[in-house]
Amino acid sequence: MPIETAALVVADVPADADLLAVPYSSELNPALAVDLHVPVADLLAHYEAKGEAGEIVEVPVAREGGVGRVLLYGVGDGSPRALRRAAAAVSRRARGREGIAVVVPDGDVTVFAEAALLACYFFKIGTPGKKPVAAITFVGADEQGVRRGRILARAVALARDLANTPASVKTPAWLADRAVEQAVGQAVGQGGGQGVTARVWDEEQLKAGGFGGLVAVGMGSANPPRLIQLSYTPAEPATRHVVLVGKGITFDSGGLSLKPTANMKTQKTDMAGGAAVIAVLGALAELGAPVRVTGLIASAENMPSGTAQRPSDVITQYGGRTVEVLNTDAEGRLVLADALAYADAELDPDVVVDIATLTGAITVALGRDVGAVYSTDDDLAKQLVDAGQSSDDKLWRMPLIEDYAAGLRSSIADLSNVEIGSTYGGGSITAALFLREFAGKRSWAHLDIAGVGRSTVDEGVLAKGATGFGVRVLLEWLTKP
Ligand code: BES
Ligand code: MN
Ligand code: ZN
C-alpha cells in the first residue's frame, strides 16, 4: 500500500483547516486567520518549549463551527536532519485526521515534504488501525521542492511495500511482474526516447545463458529464479552508464544450511536491495535523471529440498568461474556474482553499484542506522558517502582488506563462497571481497544493507519492517551530479 496521504501545495491556509501546524520560527501572521489570544513567545515560554526538532506545543483555537488546533512545532537548528524530524513529528501528530495544513519552515522543503509523507507509511494486511492523516497541505512551499519530496517518498514506499510483502505471494516471478509494471508506468518522452524498458530471464533462459549462481540457489524452490533487467535512458544523450545490481532473494531459509527460526522469520526482506533497485528505476524518469541506468535484480528463493544445492557442490558462475558452495546460506553473493559478471561482460558500464542484505556481520559492525559501502574507487566511495549524508540513508566506508581474500581459496574450485574456520573473520568484508572478483576492472561499489534493511521501531520516518534503505541515497547520487 503506497502512501495514501495526498500532498497538495497552496499559498494560503484553507479556510476550513481545523488543524494547522506552524513552525516556532515564524511569527503567526494575520493571514493564518487564527487568534491564539496569547503571544506565541509567551505560549512557548509557558510550556517550557525549547524549540527542538520533534517538539510540538498544541494550542486549541476557536474555528468556524467549533474548536481547532494549532500545532506549534520546533525545527531545531533548521538543518535537513532537524527538518526531517520535525516533519515526521507533525504528520504523526495528525494521525487519524482528514487533513492538516502545514506552514513550511525556512530551509529544504524537499526533505521536509519527503519526511512528512514517509512518516505516513504503513503496511497492513487486514483492517488498518489509526490511519495516517488523509491529506497534507504545505503552505507557502516551493512547488517543485514538494514535488521532488513526494517522488522520493513514494519510491521509498514502493521499496517498503515490495519487501514487506509475504514470501508466499512474493515469488521471483511475482517480483519480475512488479518490476515490469514499473517500466510500463514510465512516461516515454516526446520522441526523446526517455523511458524504461524491461527484460526478464526465466529459469530455462538462465540455464541456457550460464547463470549458474541463480540456477543453483533457486533449484531447491518450487518458485524458480528470475533475472530482471530494467533500462532507463534519459531524454538528453547521457555521458555516463551506471549499472545497479540488487539482491532479490524473496525468502532466505538458508537452504540446506538451514537458519534457525529466529533468524529465518525476517528473511522475506532479503530482496530489499532488489526492491530498492526497482524503486529507483521507477523514479528516474520523473526526476529527470541525466544518466543512463541499468538495473539488474537477481531473484531466487533459497529453500531446502530434494532438489536443493548441497554444501560441497561446485557451481559455475556466469562467465565461467567455479565456486565451491560450502554454505548454502551464503547465497546472496552467488546470485550477485552472476549479475555482476554479466554487467561487466555485456553492458559496458562506467560504474557498477550493488546493493544487498548480504551479511549478519555488518549489523554487528555498524548497527541498524548506518549501511556499509565498500569500493575499489575512492572517488565513488566518497560520492556515495556524501549522498548518504544528504539523503539520510547514511553510509560508512568499510575496507576491502586484501589479506582476508586468502580465506576464500578453495582446493577444488576457483573460489569458495565462505571462509571455513575463522582465520580472518570479518564476514561482511570477505563477502565484499568475493563480489569484487566478479566486477572485473569496473569502478565498483557494494552496499551491505543487512543491518538497515529493516526497522524494529515505528518512529520518525521509519515504520516497523522494511525501511526502503538505498532508494534515497541512490536517487540523490544519480540525480544530483
Ligand atoms: N540474508 C542473509 C544476511 C542477513 C542476515 C540479512 C540478517 C538480514 C538480516 C545472508 O544470505 C546470510 O545468510 N548470510 C550469512 C553468511 C554466512 C553464511 C557466511 C550470515 O550473515 O550469517
Ligand atoms: Mn543466506
Ligand atoms: Zn540472504
Coordinates of C-alpha atoms and ligand atoms in Angstrom, one line a residue:
M1 CA 0.0 0.0 0.0
P2 CA 1.8 3.0 -1.2
I3 CA 1.5 6.2 0.9
E4 CA -2.2 7.0 0.8
T5 CA -1.8 10.6 2.1
A6 CA -2.3 13.2 -0.6
A7 CA 0.0 16.3 -0.5
L8 CA -1.1 19.5 -2.1
V9 CA 0.6 22.8 -2.4
V10 CA -1.3 26.1 -1.7
A11 CA -0.3 29.6 -1.0
D12 CA -2.8 30.1 1.8
V13 CA -4.3 28.2 4.7
P14 CA -7.5 26.5 3.6
A15 CA -10.4 28.3 5.3
D16 CA -11.7 25.1 6.9
A17 CA -8.4 23.9 8.3
D18 CA -9.1 22.8 11.8
L19 CA -5.6 21.5 12.2
L20 CA -2.8 23.9 11.4
A21 CA 1.0 23.4 12.0
V22 CA 3.2 26.4 12.3
P23 CA 7.0 26.4 12.9
Y24 CA 8.2 28.2 16.1
S25 CA 10.5 30.3 13.9
S26 CA 7.7 32.1 12.1
E27 CA 5.6 34.7 13.9
L28 CA 1.9 33.8 13.5
N29 CA 0.8 36.2 10.8
P30 CA -2.7 37.6 10.4
A31 CA -3.1 35.7 7.1
L32 CA -3.2 32.5 9.0
A33 CA -6.6 33.6 10.3
V34 CA -6.2 32.2 13.8
D35 CA -6.2 34.1 17.1
L36 CA -4.1 32.4 19.8
H37 CA -5.0 35.2 22.3
V38 CA -1.6 34.9 23.8
P39 CA 1.7 35.9 22.1
V40 CA 3.5 32.9 20.6
A41 CA 6.6 33.7 22.6
D42 CA 4.7 33.7 25.9
L43 CA 2.9 30.4 25.0
L44 CA 6.2 28.7 24.2
A45 CA 7.7 30.0 27.5
H46 CA 4.7 28.8 29.4
Y47 CA 5.1 25.3 28.1
E48 CA 8.9 25.5 28.6
A49 CA 9.4 24.7 24.9
K50 CA 13.0 24.5 23.8
G51 CA 12.5 24.7 20.1
E52 CA 13.9 21.2 19.5
A53 CA 13.1 19.4 16.3
G54 CA 10.2 17.0 17.0
E55 CA 8.8 19.1 19.8
I56 CA 5.2 20.2 19.4
V57 CA 3.1 22.6 21.5
E58 CA -0.6 22.1 20.9
V59 CA -3.0 25.1 21.3
P60 CA -6.7 24.9 20.9
V61 CA -8.3 27.7 18.9
A62 CA -11.8 28.8 18.1
R63 CA -12.6 27.9 14.5
E64 CA -15.7 28.4 12.5
G65 CA -18.2 25.9 13.9
G66 CA -16.1 24.5 16.7
V67 CA -12.6 24.0 18.1
G68 CA -9.5 23.7 16.0
R69 CA -5.9 23.1 17.0
V70 CA -2.7 24.9 16.2
L71 CA 0.5 22.8 16.4
L72 CA 3.5 25.0 17.1
Y73 CA 6.4 22.8 16.1
G74 CA 10.1 23.2 16.8
V75 CA 12.7 23.0 14.0
G76 CA 15.9 22.8 16.0
D77 CA 18.8 24.2 14.0
G78 CA 16.9 24.1 10.8
S79 CA 19.3 21.6 9.2
P80 CA 17.9 18.9 6.9
R81 CA 18.2 16.3 9.7
A82 CA 16.2 18.6 12.1
L83 CA 13.6 19.3 9.4
R84 CA 13.1 15.6 8.8
R85 CA 12.5 15.0 12.5
A86 CA 10.1 18.0 12.7
A87 CA 8.1 17.0 9.7
A88 CA 7.7 13.4 10.8
A89 CA 6.5 14.5 14.3
V90 CA 3.9 16.8 12.8
S91 CA 2.5 14.3 10.4
R92 CA 2.4 11.6 13.1
R93 CA 0.5 14.0 15.4
A94 CA -2.1 14.4 12.7
R95 CA -2.9 10.6 12.5
G96 CA -6.5 9.7 12.2
R97 CA -7.4 13.2 10.9
E98 CA -8.8 14.2 7.5
G99 CA -6.3 16.9 6.8
I100 CA -3.6 19.2 8.1
A101 CA -2.3 22.4 6.8
V102 CA 1.4 22.8 7.5
V103 CA 3.2 26.2 7.2
V104 CA 6.6 25.1 6.0
P105 CA 9.8 26.3 7.8
D106 CA 12.7 28.0 6.2
G107 CA 15.1 25.6 4.6
D108 CA 15.0 22.5 2.4
V109 CA 11.3 21.9 1.6
T110 CA 12.1 18.6 -0.2
V111 CA 13.4 16.9 2.8
F112 CA 10.5 18.3 4.9
A113 CA 7.8 17.0 2.5
E114 CA 9.6 13.7 2.0
A115 CA 9.8 13.1 5.7
A116 CA 6.2 14.2 6.4
L117 CA 5.0 11.7 3.8
L118 CA 7.3 8.9 4.9
A119 CA 6.0 9.2 8.4
C120 CA 2.6 8.3 6.9
Y121 CA 3.7 5.0 5.6
F122 CA 2.1 1.8 6.9
F123 CA 1.8 -1.8 5.8
K124 CA -1.2 -3.7 7.0
I125 CA -2.9 -6.8 5.6
G126 CA -6.4 -6.7 7.0
T127 CA -8.0 -3.9 9.0
P128 CA -5.8 -0.9 9.4
G129 CA -5.5 0.8 12.8
K130 CA -5.4 4.5 13.2
K131 CA -4.8 5.7 9.6
P132 CA -2.3 8.4 8.8
V133 CA -3.6 11.9 8.0
A134 CA -5.5 11.7 4.7
A135 CA -4.1 14.9 3.2
I136 CA -1.3 17.3 3.9
T137 CA -1.4 20.9 2.6
F138 CA 2.0 22.5 2.5
V139 CA 1.5 26.3 3.0
G140 CA 3.9 28.7 1.4
A141 CA 6.1 25.9 -0.1
D142 CA 8.0 25.8 -3.3
E143 CA 6.0 23.5 -5.5
Q144 CA 9.0 21.9 -7.2
G145 CA 10.5 21.1 -3.9
V146 CA 7.4 19.4 -2.6
R147 CA 7.1 17.5 -5.8
R148 CA 10.6 16.1 -5.5
G149 CA 9.9 15.2 -1.9
R150 CA 6.8 13.3 -2.9
I151 CA 8.5 11.4 -5.7
L152 CA 11.3 10.3 -3.3
A153 CA 8.8 9.3 -0.5
R154 CA 6.7 7.3 -3.0
A155 CA 9.7 5.5 -4.3
V156 CA 10.8 4.5 -0.8
A157 CA 7.2 3.4 0.0
L158 CA 7.3 1.1 -3.1
A159 CA 10.5 -0.5 -2.0
R160 CA 9.0 -1.0 1.5
D161 CA 5.8 -2.5 0.1
L162 CA 7.8 -5.0 -2.0
A163 CA 9.9 -6.0 0.9
N164 CA 7.0 -6.2 3.4
T165 CA 5.0 -8.5 1.1
P166 CA 5.0 -12.0 2.4
A167 CA 7.1 -14.5 0.5
S168 CA 4.1 -16.8 -0.1
V169 CA 3.0 -14.0 -2.5
K170 CA 6.4 -12.7 -3.5
T171 CA 7.9 -15.3 -5.7
P172 CA 10.7 -14.3 -8.1
A173 CA 8.2 -14.3 -11.0
W174 CA 5.9 -12.0 -9.0
L175 CA 8.8 -9.7 -8.3
A176 CA 9.6 -9.6 -12.0
D177 CA 6.0 -8.7 -12.8
R178 CA 6.2 -5.8 -10.3
A179 CA 9.4 -4.6 -12.0
V180 CA 7.9 -4.8 -15.4
E181 CA 4.9 -2.7 -14.1
Q182 CA 7.3 0.0 -13.1
A183 CA 8.9 0.1 -16.5
V184 CA 5.5 0.2 -18.2
G185 CA 4.4 3.0 -15.9
Q186 CA 7.2 5.3 -17.0
A187 CA 6.2 8.1 -19.4
V188 CA 8.1 7.8 -22.7
G189 CA 9.2 11.3 -23.7
Q190 CA 8.0 13.1 -26.8
G191 CA 10.2 11.5 -29.3
G192 CA 13.2 11.9 -27.0
G193 CA 13.3 8.2 -26.2
Q194 CA 13.2 8.7 -22.5
G195 CA 11.8 5.8 -20.6
V196 CA 12.3 2.4 -19.0
T197 CA 12.3 -0.9 -20.7
A198 CA 12.4 -4.4 -19.1
R199 CA 13.8 -7.8 -19.9
V200 CA 13.2 -10.9 -17.8
W201 CA 15.1 -14.3 -17.9
D202 CA 13.2 -17.3 -16.7
E203 CA 14.8 -20.4 -15.3
E204 CA 15.3 -22.1 -18.7
Q205 CA 16.9 -19.0 -20.1
L206 CA 19.1 -18.7 -17.1
K207 CA 20.3 -22.2 -17.5
A208 CA 20.9 -21.7 -21.2
G209 CA 22.7 -18.4 -20.5
G210 CA 25.1 -19.8 -18.0
F211 CA 23.8 -18.1 -14.9
G212 CA 24.9 -20.9 -12.6
G213 CA 24.6 -19.0 -9.4
L214 CA 21.0 -18.0 -9.9
V215 CA 20.1 -21.6 -11.0
A216 CA 21.9 -23.2 -8.1
V217 CA 20.3 -21.0 -5.4
G218 CA 16.9 -21.3 -7.0
M219 CA 16.8 -25.0 -7.6
G220 CA 15.6 -26.0 -4.2
S221 CA 12.5 -24.0 -4.5
A222 CA 9.1 -24.6 -6.2
N223 CA 9.3 -21.0 -7.3
P224 CA 12.0 -20.7 -9.9
P225 CA 14.5 -17.9 -10.2
R226 CA 14.5 -14.8 -12.4
L227 CA 17.0 -12.2 -13.6
I228 CA 15.3 -8.9 -14.2
Q229 CA 16.8 -6.1 -16.2
L230 CA 15.4 -2.5 -16.2
S231 CA 17.0 0.0 -18.5
Y232 CA 16.5 3.8 -18.2
T233 CA 17.5 6.1 -21.0
P234 CA 17.4 9.9 -20.3
A235 CA 15.8 12.3 -22.7
E236 CA 19.2 14.0 -23.4
P237 CA 22.1 11.8 -24.5
A238 CA 23.9 10.6 -21.4
T239 CA 27.7 10.6 -20.9
R240 CA 27.6 8.0 -18.1
H241 CA 26.2 4.5 -17.8
V242 CA 25.5 3.2 -14.3
V243 CA 24.5 -0.4 -13.5
L244 CA 22.7 -1.1 -10.3
V245 CA 22.6 -4.7 -9.1
G246 CA 20.2 -5.7 -6.4
K247 CA 19.9 -8.9 -4.3
G248 CA 16.5 -10.3 -4.8
I249 CA 16.2 -13.3 -2.5
T250 CA 12.5 -13.5 -2.0
F251 CA 13.0 -15.7 1.0
D252 CA 16.2 -16.9 2.6
S253 CA 15.7 -20.0 4.6
G254 CA 19.4 -20.7 4.4
G255 CA 18.8 -23.7 2.1
L256 CA 20.2 -27.0 3.4
S257 CA 22.4 -24.9 5.7
L258 CA 19.1 -24.0 7.3
K259 CA 18.7 -21.0 9.5
P260 CA 17.1 -21.3 13.0
T261 CA 13.6 -19.8 13.2
A262 CA 14.6 -16.7 15.0
N263 CA 16.9 -15.7 12.1
M264 CA 14.7 -17.0 9.4
K265 CA 11.5 -15.1 10.2
T266 CA 12.8 -11.8 9.0
Q267 CA 14.1 -13.1 5.7
K268 CA 11.3 -12.2 3.4
T269 CA 13.1 -8.8 3.3
D270 CA 16.2 -10.5 1.8
M271 CA 15.2 -8.8 -1.5
A272 CA 15.4 -5.3 -0.1
G273 CA 18.3 -4.5 -2.3
G274 CA 16.4 -5.6 -5.4
A275 CA 13.4 -3.7 -4.2
A276 CA 15.5 -0.5 -3.9
V277 CA 16.8 -1.0 -7.5
I278 CA 13.2 -1.5 -8.8
A279 CA 12.0 1.6 -7.0
V280 CA 15.0 3.7 -8.2
L281 CA 14.4 2.7 -11.8
G282 CA 10.7 3.6 -11.3
A283 CA 11.6 7.2 -10.2
L284 CA 14.4 8.2 -12.6
A285 CA 12.3 9.4 -15.4
E286 CA 10.0 11.5 -13.1
L287 CA 13.1 13.1 -11.5
G288 CA 14.7 13.7 -14.9
A289 CA 17.9 11.9 -14.1
P290 CA 20.6 12.8 -16.6
V291 CA 22.5 9.4 -16.6
R292 CA 21.8 6.1 -18.3
V293 CA 20.9 3.5 -15.7
T294 CA 20.5 -0.3 -16.0
G295 CA 19.1 -2.1 -13.0
L296 CA 19.7 -5.9 -12.6
I297 CA 17.7 -7.7 -9.9
A298 CA 19.0 -11.2 -9.3
S299 CA 16.0 -13.0 -7.8
A300 CA 15.6 -16.5 -6.3
E301 CA 14.1 -18.3 -3.3
N302 CA 16.6 -20.1 -1.2
M303 CA 14.9 -23.3 0.1
P304 CA 16.0 -26.7 1.3
S305 CA 14.5 -29.7 -0.6
G306 CA 15.5 -32.8 -2.6
T307 CA 16.4 -30.6 -5.5
A308 CA 18.4 -28.1 -3.5
Q309 CA 22.1 -27.5 -3.9
R310 CA 24.3 -29.1 -1.2
P311 CA 27.1 -27.8 0.9
S312 CA 30.1 -29.0 -1.1
D313 CA 28.6 -28.7 -4.6
V314 CA 30.7 -26.8 -7.2
I315 CA 28.8 -24.4 -9.4
T316 CA 29.9 -22.4 -12.5
Q317 CA 29.0 -18.7 -12.3
Y318 CA 28.2 -16.6 -15.4
G319 CA 31.5 -16.1 -17.2
G320 CA 33.0 -19.5 -16.3
R321 CA 34.4 -19.1 -12.8
T322 CA 33.8 -22.1 -10.5
V323 CA 32.7 -21.8 -6.9
E324 CA 32.7 -24.4 -4.1
V325 CA 29.5 -23.8 -2.2
L326 CA 30.5 -24.7 1.4
N327 CA 27.5 -22.9 3.0
T328 CA 24.2 -22.6 1.1
D329 CA 23.2 -19.7 3.4
A330 CA 25.9 -17.6 1.7
E331 CA 23.5 -17.4 -1.3
G332 CA 23.3 -13.7 -2.0
R333 CA 26.9 -13.5 -3.3
L334 CA 26.2 -16.4 -5.7
V335 CA 23.3 -14.7 -7.4
L336 CA 25.0 -11.3 -7.3
A337 CA 28.2 -12.7 -8.9
D338 CA 26.2 -13.8 -12.0
A339 CA 24.7 -10.3 -12.4
L340 CA 28.0 -8.5 -11.8
A341 CA 29.8 -10.7 -14.3
Y342 CA 27.0 -10.3 -16.8
A343 CA 27.2 -6.5 -16.4
D344 CA 30.9 -6.5 -16.9
A345 CA 30.8 -8.7 -19.9
E346 CA 27.7 -7.4 -21.7
L347 CA 26.7 -3.9 -20.5
D348 CA 29.9 -1.9 -20.7
P349 CA 29.1 0.3 -17.6
D350 CA 31.2 3.2 -16.3
V351 CA 30.2 2.4 -12.8
V352 CA 28.6 -0.6 -11.1
V353 CA 26.9 -0.4 -7.7
D354 CA 25.4 -3.4 -6.0
I355 CA 23.1 -3.3 -3.0
A356 CA 22.3 -6.3 -0.8
T357 CA 21.1 -7.5 2.6
L358 CA 24.3 -9.6 2.5
T359 CA 25.6 -10.4 5.9
G360 CA 24.5 -10.5 9.5
A361 CA 28.1 -9.5 10.3
I362 CA 27.5 -5.9 9.1
T363 CA 24.8 -5.4 11.8
V364 CA 27.5 -6.2 14.4
A365 CA 29.8 -3.7 12.9
L366 CA 27.6 -0.7 12.0
G367 CA 24.3 -1.4 13.7
R368 CA 20.8 -0.5 12.4
D369 CA 21.2 3.1 11.3
V370 CA 24.2 3.1 9.0
G371 CA 24.8 1.0 5.9
A372 CA 28.2 -0.2 4.6
V373 CA 29.9 0.9 1.4
Y374 CA 32.9 -0.9 0.0
S375 CA 34.6 0.3 -3.1
T376 CA 37.6 -0.1 -5.3
D377 CA 37.2 3.6 -6.3
D378 CA 37.9 6.3 -3.6
D379 CA 36.0 8.9 -5.6
L380 CA 32.9 6.7 -6.0
A381 CA 33.0 5.8 -2.3
K382 CA 33.1 9.5 -1.3
Q383 CA 30.3 10.4 -3.7
L384 CA 28.1 7.7 -2.1
V385 CA 29.0 8.6 1.5
D386 CA 28.2 12.2 0.7
A387 CA 24.9 11.3 -1.0
G388 CA 24.1 9.2 2.0
Q389 CA 24.7 12.2 4.3
S390 CA 22.4 14.5 2.5
S391 CA 19.7 11.9 1.7
D392 CA 19.5 10.5 5.2
D393 CA 20.4 6.9 4.1
K394 CA 23.7 7.1 6.0
L395 CA 26.7 5.1 4.7
W396 CA 30.1 4.4 6.2
R397 CA 33.0 3.2 4.2
M398 CA 34.4 -0.2 5.1
P399 CA 37.8 -1.6 4.0
L400 CA 38.5 -4.3 1.4
I401 CA 41.2 -6.0 3.5
E402 CA 43.4 -7.7 0.9
D403 CA 44.8 -10.4 3.2
Y404 CA 41.4 -11.7 4.0
A405 CA 40.9 -12.8 0.4
A406 CA 43.0 -15.8 1.2
G407 CA 40.1 -17.1 3.3
L408 CA 38.1 -17.7 0.1
R409 CA 40.6 -20.1 -1.5
S410 CA 39.2 -23.4 -2.5
S411 CA 41.2 -26.6 -3.1
I412 CA 38.9 -27.8 -5.8
A413 CA 37.4 -24.7 -7.4
D414 CA 38.4 -21.1 -8.3
L415 CA 36.8 -19.8 -5.1
S416 CA 34.9 -20.9 -2.1
N417 CA 31.7 -19.0 -1.1
V418 CA 32.6 -18.7 2.6
E419 CA 35.6 -18.7 4.7
I420 CA 35.8 -22.0 6.6
G421 CA 37.0 -21.6 10.1
S422 CA 37.6 -18.1 11.3
T423 CA 41.2 -17.4 10.5
Y424 CA 40.3 -13.9 9.3
G425 CA 36.7 -13.3 10.3
G426 CA 35.1 -10.1 9.1
G427 CA 32.1 -11.7 7.4
S428 CA 30.9 -8.6 5.6
I429 CA 34.4 -7.9 4.3
T430 CA 35.0 -11.4 2.9
A431 CA 31.6 -11.2 1.3
A432 CA 32.6 -7.9 -0.4
L433 CA 35.9 -9.5 -1.5
F434 CA 34.0 -12.4 -3.1
L435 CA 31.8 -9.9 -5.1
R436 CA 34.8 -7.9 -6.2
E437 CA 36.1 -10.9 -8.1
F438 CA 33.1 -10.6 -10.5
A439 CA 33.1 -6.9 -11.1
G440 CA 36.0 -7.0 -13.4
K441 CA 38.0 -3.8 -13.7
R442 CA 34.9 -1.7 -13.5
S443 CA 34.6 1.2 -11.0
W444 CA 32.5 -0.7 -8.4
A445 CA 30.9 -0.2 -5.1
H446 CA 29.0 -2.6 -2.9
L447 CA 26.4 -1.6 -0.3
D448 CA 25.8 -4.1 2.5
I449 CA 22.3 -3.1 3.9
A450 CA 21.6 -6.2 6.1
G451 CA 21.6 -4.0 9.2
V452 CA 19.5 -1.2 7.9
G453 CA 17.0 -3.0 5.6
R454 CA 14.5 -3.5 8.5
S455 CA 13.4 -1.3 11.3
T456 CA 12.5 -2.5 14.8
V457 CA 10.7 0.8 15.6
D458 CA 7.7 2.8 14.3
E459 CA 9.3 6.2 14.8
G460 CA 10.2 9.3 12.8
V461 CA 10.3 8.4 9.1
L462 CA 10.5 4.7 9.8
A463 CA 7.8 2.1 10.3
K464 CA 8.4 -1.3 11.7
G465 CA 9.5 -3.7 8.9
A466 CA 11.2 -2.8 5.7
T467 CA 12.9 0.7 5.5
G468 CA 13.4 1.1 1.8
F469 CA 17.1 1.9 2.6
G470 CA 19.1 2.7 -0.5
V471 CA 16.4 4.3 -2.6
R472 CA 17.1 7.9 -1.3
V473 CA 20.9 7.6 -1.4
L474 CA 20.9 6.2 -4.9
L475 CA 18.4 8.7 -6.2
E476 CA 20.4 11.5 -4.6
W477 CA 23.6 10.2 -6.2
L478 CA 22.0 9.7 -9.6
T479 CA 20.1 13.0 -9.9
K480 CA 22.4 15.4 -8.2
P481 CA 25.7 15.2 -10.1
Ligands
BES1 N1 20.3 -12.8 4.0 C1 21.4 -13.2 4.9 C2 22.0 -12.0 5.6 C3 21.1 -11.3 6.6 C4 21.2 -11.6 8.0 C5 20.3 -10.3 6.2 C6 20.3 -11.0 8.9 C7 19.4 -9.6 7.1 C8 19.5 -10.0 8.5 C9 22.5 -13.8 4.1 O1 22.2 -14.5 3.0 C10 23.2 -14.8 5.0 O2 22.6 -15.7 5.4 N2 24.5 -14.5 5.3 C11 25.2 -15.4 6.2 C12 26.6 -15.5 5.6 C13 27.4 -16.6 6.2 C14 26.8 -18.0 5.9 C15 28.8 -16.6 5.7 C16 25.3 -14.7 7.6 O3 25.4 -13.5 7.6 O4 25.2 -15.4 8.5
MN2 MN 21.6 -16.5 3.5
ZN3 ZN 20.4 -13.9 2.1

